[in-house]
Amino acid sequence: MELWYTEKQTDSFGITAKVTETYVREQTDFQDLSMIETEEWGTMLTLDGMVMTTVRDEFVYHEMVAHPALVTHPNPEYVLVVGGGDGGVIREIMKHPKVKKAVLVDIDGKVIEYSKKYLPTIAGELDNPRVEVIVNDGYMHIHDHKNTYDVIMVDSTEPVGPAVELFSKGFYQGIFDALKEDGIFVAQTDNPWFKADLIQTVNRDVKEIFPIVRVYSANIPTYPSGLWTFTMGSKKHDPLQVEESAIPEFPTKYYTPRLHKAAFVLPRFVEDLIK
Ligand code: SAM
């Protein structure tokens, strides 16, 4: 008998992956967590029935959350990751020697625990001495840490369950207040095929708070539609002003100095969403 994991990306469309082993299936205090082995994508973490990360394609998302903001900020010493319990964004942040401390705040300690056990190539830097891991609500954390961070990355689940508040205007205002005077924030902002409204709303809200707002995209095959967006809000530094020659060649598999500016070039139907 074959076993397949299916994620319904809309009420009438989804993806399905052949499963060879189930390592964990647990209802945590916050979400329905599974860790499964898939034939196509390797080990896969899902939360509330949605693909969070897979060993085979995770590098795209984690590199594209971390590097554009960290090469745009001239001196990103203190970085916050809201969510990100699988550790992938933290792994990418650790490639930047200027970062003195990276704080990860994830609401669900089980995600961290199981990612360390079953996703060692993704979660391996969570024990780095430059990293502090906090199990808490990211919304609470930013309101308790004003004027603290150079860069804040929001690596949250979709706006469901505990992550709903992480897409609110109040949260983005809280991020603005938690950033230093030249701080930068970036959030994953879903896909333009099924979540156009979300991209529009976030863009409108962030534009009311930050002077510089940029949207970029990347191809993530296991995420809904495969076309993923990221929204960056900056108090002072513009990612489009970063010279390619000033960007180091990090040990990456997707992000490159040449791709940095190109990622901000959007298809017309996405441009039209954020005009
Ligand atoms: N890359 C994935 C995506 O784009 O959907 C996200 C991966 S990461 C595992 C998402 C994390 O957000 C989860 O570990 C979840 O526990 C965390 N999270 C959800 N709501 C949160 C909140 N209010 N505060 C902190 N972390 C939260």
PDB file of N, CA, C and O and ligand atoms in Angstrom, residues 30-31 45 47 50-53 61-62 65 82-87 105-109 111-112 115 136-139 155-158 160-166 188 223 228, ligand 1:
ATOM      1  N   PHE A  30       0.369  24.191  20.129  1.00  0.00           N
ATOM      2  CA  PHE A  30      -0.005  25.258  19.201  1.00  0.00           C
ATOM      3  C   PHE A  30      -0.434  24.783  17.824  1.00  0.00           C
ATOM      4  O   PHE A  30      -1.180  25.472  17.136  1.00  0.00           O
ATOM      5  N   GLN A  31       0.070  23.603  17.389  1.00  0.00           N
ATOM      6  CA  GLN A  31      -0.221  23.229  15.996  1.00  0.00           C
ATOM      7  C   GLN A  31      -0.063  21.715  15.793  1.00  0.00           C
ATOM      8  O   GLN A  31       0.528  21.044  16.625  1.00  0.00           O
ATOM      9  N   LEU A  45       9.005  18.760   7.133  1.00  0.00           N
ATOM     10  CA  LEU A  45       8.274  19.206   8.322  1.00  0.00           C
ATOM     11  C   LEU A  45       6.978  19.846   7.854  1.00  0.00           C
ATOM     12  O   LEU A  45       7.001  20.698   6.950  1.00  0.00           O
ATOM     13  N   LEU A  47       3.240  21.714   9.334  1.00  0.00           N
ATOM     14  CA  LEU A  47       2.490  22.249  10.493  1.00  0.00           C
ATOM     15  C   LEU A  47       1.087  22.580  10.024  1.00  0.00           C
ATOM     16  O   LEU A  47       0.920  23.229   8.981  1.00  0.00           O
ATOM     17  N   MET A  50       0.446  22.017   6.397  1.00  0.00           N
ATOM     18  CA  MET A  50       1.163  22.806   5.375  1.00  0.00           C
ATOM     19  C   MET A  50       2.652  22.484   5.412  1.00  0.00           C
ATOM     20  O   MET A  50       3.234  22.365   6.492  1.00  0.00           O
ATOM     21  N   VAL A  51       3.256  22.366   4.223  1.00  0.00           N
ATOM     22  CA  VAL A  51       4.697  22.133   4.136  1.00  0.00           C
ATOM     23  C   VAL A  51       5.425  23.334   4.720  1.00  0.00           C
ATOM     24  O   VAL A  51       5.188  24.475   4.307  1.00  0.00           O
ATOM     25  N   MET A  52       6.282  23.089   5.680  1.00  0.00           N
ATOM     26  CA  MET A  52       7.104  24.148   6.266  1.00  0.00           C
ATOM     27  C   MET A  52       8.479  24.166   5.625  1.00  0.00           C
ATOM     28  O   MET A  52       8.995  25.223   5.287  1.00  0.00           O
ATOM     29  N   THR A  53       9.086  22.977   5.494  1.00  0.00           N
ATOM     30  CA  THR A  53      10.417  22.912   4.919  1.00  0.00           C
ATOM     31  C   THR A  53      10.731  21.468   4.528  1.00  0.00           C
ATOM     32  O   THR A  53      10.175  20.544   5.110  1.00  0.00           O
ATOM     33  N   TYR A  61      14.381  29.087   0.289  1.00  0.00           N
ATOM     34  CA  TYR A  61      13.642  29.967   1.210  1.00  0.00           C
ATOM     35  C   TYR A  61      14.572  30.558   2.272  1.00  0.00           C
ATOM     36  O   TYR A  61      14.598  31.766   2.517  1.00  0.00           O
ATOM     37  N   HIS A  62      15.378  29.722   2.900  1.00  0.00           N
ATOM     38  CA  HIS A  62      16.195  30.204   4.024  1.00  0.00           C
ATOM     39  C   HIS A  62      17.257  31.204   3.552  1.00  0.00           C
ATOM     40  O   HIS A  62      17.507  32.210   4.220  1.00  0.00           O
ATOM     41  N   VAL A  65      15.333  34.527   2.698  1.00  0.00           N
ATOM     42  CA  VAL A  65      14.878  35.315   3.848  1.00  0.00           C
ATOM     43  C   VAL A  65      16.061  36.080   4.432  1.00  0.00           C
ATOM     44  O   VAL A  65      15.962  37.255   4.775  1.00  0.00           O
ATOM     45  N   VAL A  82      11.731  35.875  14.021  1.00  0.00           N
ATOM     46  CA  VAL A  82      10.447  35.529  14.639  1.00  0.00           C
ATOM     47  C   VAL A  82       9.917  34.286  13.923  1.00  0.00           C
ATOM     48  O   VAL A  82       9.736  34.295  12.701  1.00  0.00           O
ATOM     49  N   GLY A  83       9.711  33.198  14.679  1.00  0.00           N
ATOM     50  CA  GLY A  83       9.371  31.915  14.051  1.00  0.00           C
ATOM     51  C   GLY A  83      10.672  31.194  13.750  1.00  0.00           C
ATOM     52  O   GLY A  83      11.594  31.177  14.565  1.00  0.00           O
ATOM     53  N   GLY A  84      10.716  30.555  12.587  1.00  0.00           N
ATOM     54  CA  GLY A  84      11.978  29.970  12.145  1.00  0.00           C
ATOM     55  C   GLY A  84      12.528  28.829  12.976  1.00  0.00           C
ATOM     56  O   GLY A  84      13.737  28.571  12.979  1.00  0.00           O
ATOM     57  N   GLY A  85      11.618  28.129  13.699  1.00  0.00           N
ATOM     58  CA  GLY A  85      12.070  27.091  14.628  1.00  0.00           C
ATOM     59  C   GLY A  85      12.813  25.933  13.987  1.00  0.00           C
ATOM     60  O   GLY A  85      13.468  25.154  14.683  1.00  0.00           O
ATOM     61  N   ASP A  86      12.759  25.812  12.648  1.00  0.00           N
ATOM     62  CA  ASP A  86      13.510  24.727  12.005  1.00  0.00           C
ATOM     63  C   ASP A  86      14.998  25.069  11.910  1.00  0.00           C
ATOM     64  O   ASP A  86      15.814  24.207  11.613  1.00  0.00           O
ATOM     65  N   GLY A  87      15.340  26.324  12.169  1.00  0.00           N
ATOM     66  CA  GLY A  87      16.745  26.715  12.236  1.00  0.00           C
ATOM     67  C   GLY A  87      17.390  27.112  10.921  1.00  0.00           C
ATOM     68  O   GLY A  87      18.547  27.547  10.889  1.00  0.00           O
ATOM     69  N   VAL A 105      13.023  33.558  18.155  1.00  0.00           N
ATOM     70  CA  VAL A 105      11.862  33.471  19.060  1.00  0.00           C
ATOM     71  C   VAL A 105      10.769  32.700  18.340  1.00  0.00           C
ATOM     72  O   VAL A 105      10.121  33.198  17.422  1.00  0.00           O
ATOM     73  N   ASP A 106      10.588  31.438  18.761  1.00  0.00           N
ATOM     74  CA  ASP A 106       9.528  30.612  18.179  1.00  0.00           C
ATOM     75  C   ASP A 106       8.570  30.211  19.299  1.00  0.00           C
ATOM     76  O   ASP A 106       8.994  29.880  20.401  1.00  0.00           O
ATOM     77  N   ILE A 107       7.311  30.241  18.987  1.00  0.00           N
ATOM     78  CA  ILE A 107       6.284  30.009  20.022  1.00  0.00           C
ATOM     79  C   ILE A 107       6.213  28.540  20.419  1.00  0.00           C
ATOM     80  O   ILE A 107       5.712  28.203  21.496  1.00  0.00           O
ATOM     81  N   ASP A 108       6.740  27.655  19.537  1.00  0.00           N
ATOM     82  CA  ASP A 108       6.532  26.223  19.765  1.00  0.00           C
ATOM     83  C   ASP A 108       7.861  25.483  19.912  1.00  0.00           C
ATOM     84  O   ASP A 108       8.553  25.198  18.935  1.00  0.00           O
ATOM     85  N   GLY A 109       8.183  25.142  21.115  1.00  0.00           N
ATOM     86  CA  GLY A 109       9.461  24.453  21.414  1.00  0.00           C
ATOM     87  C   GLY A 109       9.552  23.081  20.760  1.00  0.00           C
ATOM     88  O   GLY A 109      10.646  22.592  20.473  1.00  0.00           O
ATOM     89  N   VAL A 111       8.748  22.354  17.703  1.00  0.00           N
ATOM     90  CA  VAL A 111       9.302  22.521  16.345  1.00  0.00           C
ATOM     91  C   VAL A 111      10.823  22.514  16.435  1.00  0.00           C
ATOM     92  O   VAL A 111      11.511  21.846  15.659  1.00  0.00           O
ATOM     93  N   ILE A 112      11.339  23.227  17.415  1.00  0.00           N
ATOM     94  CA  ILE A 112      12.796  23.298  17.600  1.00  0.00           C
ATOM     95  C   ILE A 112      13.349  21.911  17.953  1.00  0.00           C
ATOM     96  O   ILE A 112      14.307  21.429  17.353  1.00  0.00           O
ATOM     97  N   SER A 115      13.078  19.512  14.979  1.00  0.00           N
ATOM     98  CA  SER A 115      13.959  19.924  13.866  1.00  0.00           C
ATOM     99  C   SER A 115      15.409  19.566  14.182  1.00  0.00           C
ATOM    100  O   SER A 115      16.145  19.083  13.305  1.00  0.00           O
ATOM    101  N   ASN A 136       8.787  31.646  22.815  1.00  0.00           N
ATOM    102  CA  ASN A 136       7.839  32.686  23.221  1.00  0.00           C
ATOM    103  C   ASN A 136       7.062  33.143  21.995  1.00  0.00           C
ATOM    104  O   ASN A 136       7.411  32.822  20.854  1.00  0.00           O
ATOM    105  N   ASP A 137       6.034  33.942  22.248  1.00  0.00           N
ATOM    106  CA  ASP A 137       5.254  34.550  21.168  1.00  0.00           C
ATOM    107  C   ASP A 137       6.057  35.725  20.614  1.00  0.00           C
ATOM    108  O   ASP A 137       6.419  36.644  21.360  1.00  0.00           O
ATOM    109  N   GLY A 138       6.315  35.695  19.334  1.00  0.00           N
ATOM    110  CA  GLY A 138       7.121  36.761  18.715  1.00  0.00           C
ATOM    111  C   GLY A 138       6.495  38.122  18.885  1.00  0.00           C
ATOM    112  O   GLY A 138       7.187  39.134  19.030  1.00  0.00           O
ATOM    113  N   TYR A 139       5.164  38.159  18.911  1.00  0.00           N
ATOM    114  CA  TYR A 139       4.444  39.425  19.072  1.00  0.00           C
ATOM    115  C   TYR A 139       4.803  40.056  20.416  1.00  0.00           C
ATOM    116  O   TYR A 139       5.065  41.247  20.522  1.00  0.00           O
ATOM    117  N   ASP A 155       9.909  34.695   9.971  1.00  0.00           N
ATOM    118  CA  ASP A 155       9.845  33.393   9.300  1.00  0.00           C
ATOM    119  C   ASP A 155       8.715  32.601   9.948  1.00  0.00           C
ATOM    120  O   ASP A 155       8.921  31.608  10.655  1.00  0.00           O
ATOM    121  N   SER A 156       7.510  33.100   9.745  1.00  0.00           N
ATOM    122  CA  SER A 156       6.367  32.501  10.445  1.00  0.00           C
ATOM    123  C   SER A 156       5.574  31.594   9.508  1.00  0.00           C
ATOM    124  O   SER A 156       5.784  31.605   8.295  1.00  0.00           O
ATOM    125  N   THR A 157       4.678  30.849  10.106  1.00  0.00           N
ATOM    126  CA  THR A 157       3.723  30.092   9.316  1.00  0.00           C
ATOM    127  C   THR A 157       2.775  31.072   8.649  1.00  0.00           C
ATOM    128  O   THR A 157       2.839  32.279   8.875  1.00  0.00           O
ATOM    129  N   GLU A 158       1.882  30.531   7.831  1.00  0.00           N
ATOM    130  CA  GLU A 158       0.875  31.373   7.163  1.00  0.00           C
ATOM    131  C   GLU A 158      -0.010  32.010   8.237  1.00  0.00           C
ATOM    132  O   GLU A 158      -0.005  31.578   9.384  1.00  0.00           O
ATOM    133  N   VAL A 160      -2.368  31.741  10.057  1.00  0.00           N
ATOM    134  CA  VAL A 160      -3.373  30.888  10.704  1.00  0.00           C
ATOM    135  C   VAL A 160      -2.858  30.556  12.094  1.00  0.00           C
ATOM    136  O   VAL A 160      -1.655  30.654  12.348  1.00  0.00           O
ATOM    137  N   GLY A 161      -3.751  30.197  12.983  1.00  0.00           N
ATOM    138  CA  GLY A 161      -3.333  29.783  14.326  1.00  0.00           C
ATOM    139  C   GLY A 161      -2.495  30.847  15.008  1.00  0.00           C
ATOM    140  O   GLY A 161      -2.818  32.036  14.934  1.00  0.00           O
ATOM    141  N   PRO A 162      -1.360  30.445  15.598  1.00  0.00           N
ATOM    142  CA  PRO A 162      -0.563  31.415  16.386  1.00  0.00           C
ATOM    143  C   PRO A 162       0.078  32.507  15.535  1.00  0.00           C
ATOM    144  O   PRO A 162       0.557  33.504  16.057  1.00  0.00           O
ATOM    145  N   ALA A 163       0.062  32.329  14.201  1.00  0.00           N
ATOM    146  CA  ALA A 163       0.763  33.310  13.350  1.00  0.00           C
ATOM    147  C   ALA A 163      -0.154  34.410  12.830  1.00  0.00           C
ATOM    148  O   ALA A 163       0.310  35.351  12.173  1.00  0.00           O
ATOM    149  N   VAL A 164      -1.446  34.314  13.116  1.00  0.00           N
ATOM    150  CA  VAL A 164      -2.375  35.319  12.566  1.00  0.00           C
ATOM    151  C   VAL A 164      -1.897  36.738  12.884  1.00  0.00           C
ATOM    152  O   VAL A 164      -1.814  37.609  12.020  1.00  0.00           O
ATOM    153  N   GLU A 165      -1.492  36.944  14.151  1.00  0.00           N
ATOM    154  CA  GLU A 165      -1.119  38.302  14.589  1.00  0.00           C
ATOM    155  C   GLU A 165       0.176  38.784  13.946  1.00  0.00           C
ATOM    156  O   GLU A 165       0.485  39.968  13.965  1.00  0.00           O
ATOM    157  N   LEU A 166       0.933  37.842  13.362  1.00  0.00           N
ATOM    158  CA  LEU A 166       2.223  38.230  12.762  1.00  0.00           C
ATOM    159  C   LEU A 166       2.052  38.835  11.379  1.00  0.00           C
ATOM    160  O   LEU A 166       3.030  39.116  10.682  1.00  0.00           O
ATOM    161  N   GLN A 188       8.251  36.766   5.147  1.00  0.00           N
ATOM    162  CA  GLN A 188       7.749  35.977   4.048  1.00  0.00           C
ATOM    163  C   GLN A 188       6.302  36.391   3.853  1.00  0.00           C
ATOM    164  O   GLN A 188       5.544  36.510   4.808  1.00  0.00           O
ATOM    165  N   TYR A 223       6.170  25.036  -1.928  1.00  0.00           N
ATOM    166  CA  TYR A 223       5.232  26.009  -1.337  1.00  0.00           C
ATOM    167  C   TYR A 223       4.113  26.289  -2.337  1.00  0.00           C
ATOM    168  O   TYR A 223       4.317  26.180  -3.541  1.00  0.00           O
ATOM    169  N   TRP A 228       7.098  32.465  -4.581  1.00  0.00           N
ATOM    170  CA  TRP A 228       7.016  32.959  -3.209  1.00  0.00           C
ATOM    171  C   TRP A 228       7.477  34.403  -3.125  1.00  0.00           C
ATOM    172  O   TRP A 228       8.395  34.794  -3.843  1.00  0.00           O
TER     173      TRP A 228
HETATM  174  N1  SAM B   1       9.124  28.697   6.040  1.00  0.00           N
HETATM  175  C1  SAM B   1       7.819  28.418   6.629  1.00  0.00           C
HETATM  176  C2  SAM B   1       6.734  29.173   5.894  1.00  0.00           C
HETATM  177  O1  SAM B   1       7.070  30.074   5.108  1.00  0.00           O
HETATM  178  O2  SAM B   1       5.557  28.855   6.133  1.00  0.00           O
HETATM  179  C3  SAM B   1       7.843  28.753   8.096  1.00  0.00           C
HETATM  180  C4  SAM B   1       8.682  27.774   8.847  1.00  0.00           C
HETATM  181  S1  SAM B   1       8.857  27.986  10.547  1.00  0.00           S
HETATM  182  C5  SAM B   1       8.795  26.324  11.037  1.00  0.00           C
HETATM  183  C6  SAM B   1       7.329  28.698  11.079  1.00  0.00           C
HETATM  184  C7  SAM B   1       7.335  28.869  12.587  1.00  0.00           C
HETATM  185  O3  SAM B   1       6.523  29.978  12.990  1.00  0.00           O
HETATM  186  C8  SAM B   1       6.792  27.656  13.355  1.00  0.00           C
HETATM  187  O4  SAM B   1       7.849  26.987  13.998  1.00  0.00           O
HETATM  188  C9  SAM B   1       5.780  28.254  14.345  1.00  0.00           C
HETATM  189  O5  SAM B   1       5.851  27.653  15.623  1.00  0.00           O
HETATM  190  C10 SAM B   1       6.227  29.712  14.368  1.00  0.00           C
HETATM  191  N2  SAM B   1       5.220  30.665  14.854  1.00  0.00           N
HETATM  192  C11 SAM B   1       3.909  30.759  14.508  1.00  0.00           C
HETATM  193  N3  SAM B   1       3.314  31.767  15.194  1.00  0.00           N
HETATM  194  C12 SAM B   1       4.285  32.323  15.997  1.00  0.00           C
HETATM  195  C13 SAM B   1       4.305  33.401  16.933  1.00  0.00           C
HETATM  196  N4  SAM B   1       3.196  34.117  17.200  1.00  0.00           N
HETATM  197  N5  SAM B   1       5.480  33.700  17.554  1.00  0.00           N
HETATM  198  C14 SAM B   1       6.613  32.979  17.276  1.00  0.00           C
HETATM  199  N6  SAM B   1       6.656  31.942  16.397  1.00  0.00           N
HETATM  200  C15 SAM B   1       5.493  31.624  15.772  1.00  0.00           C
END
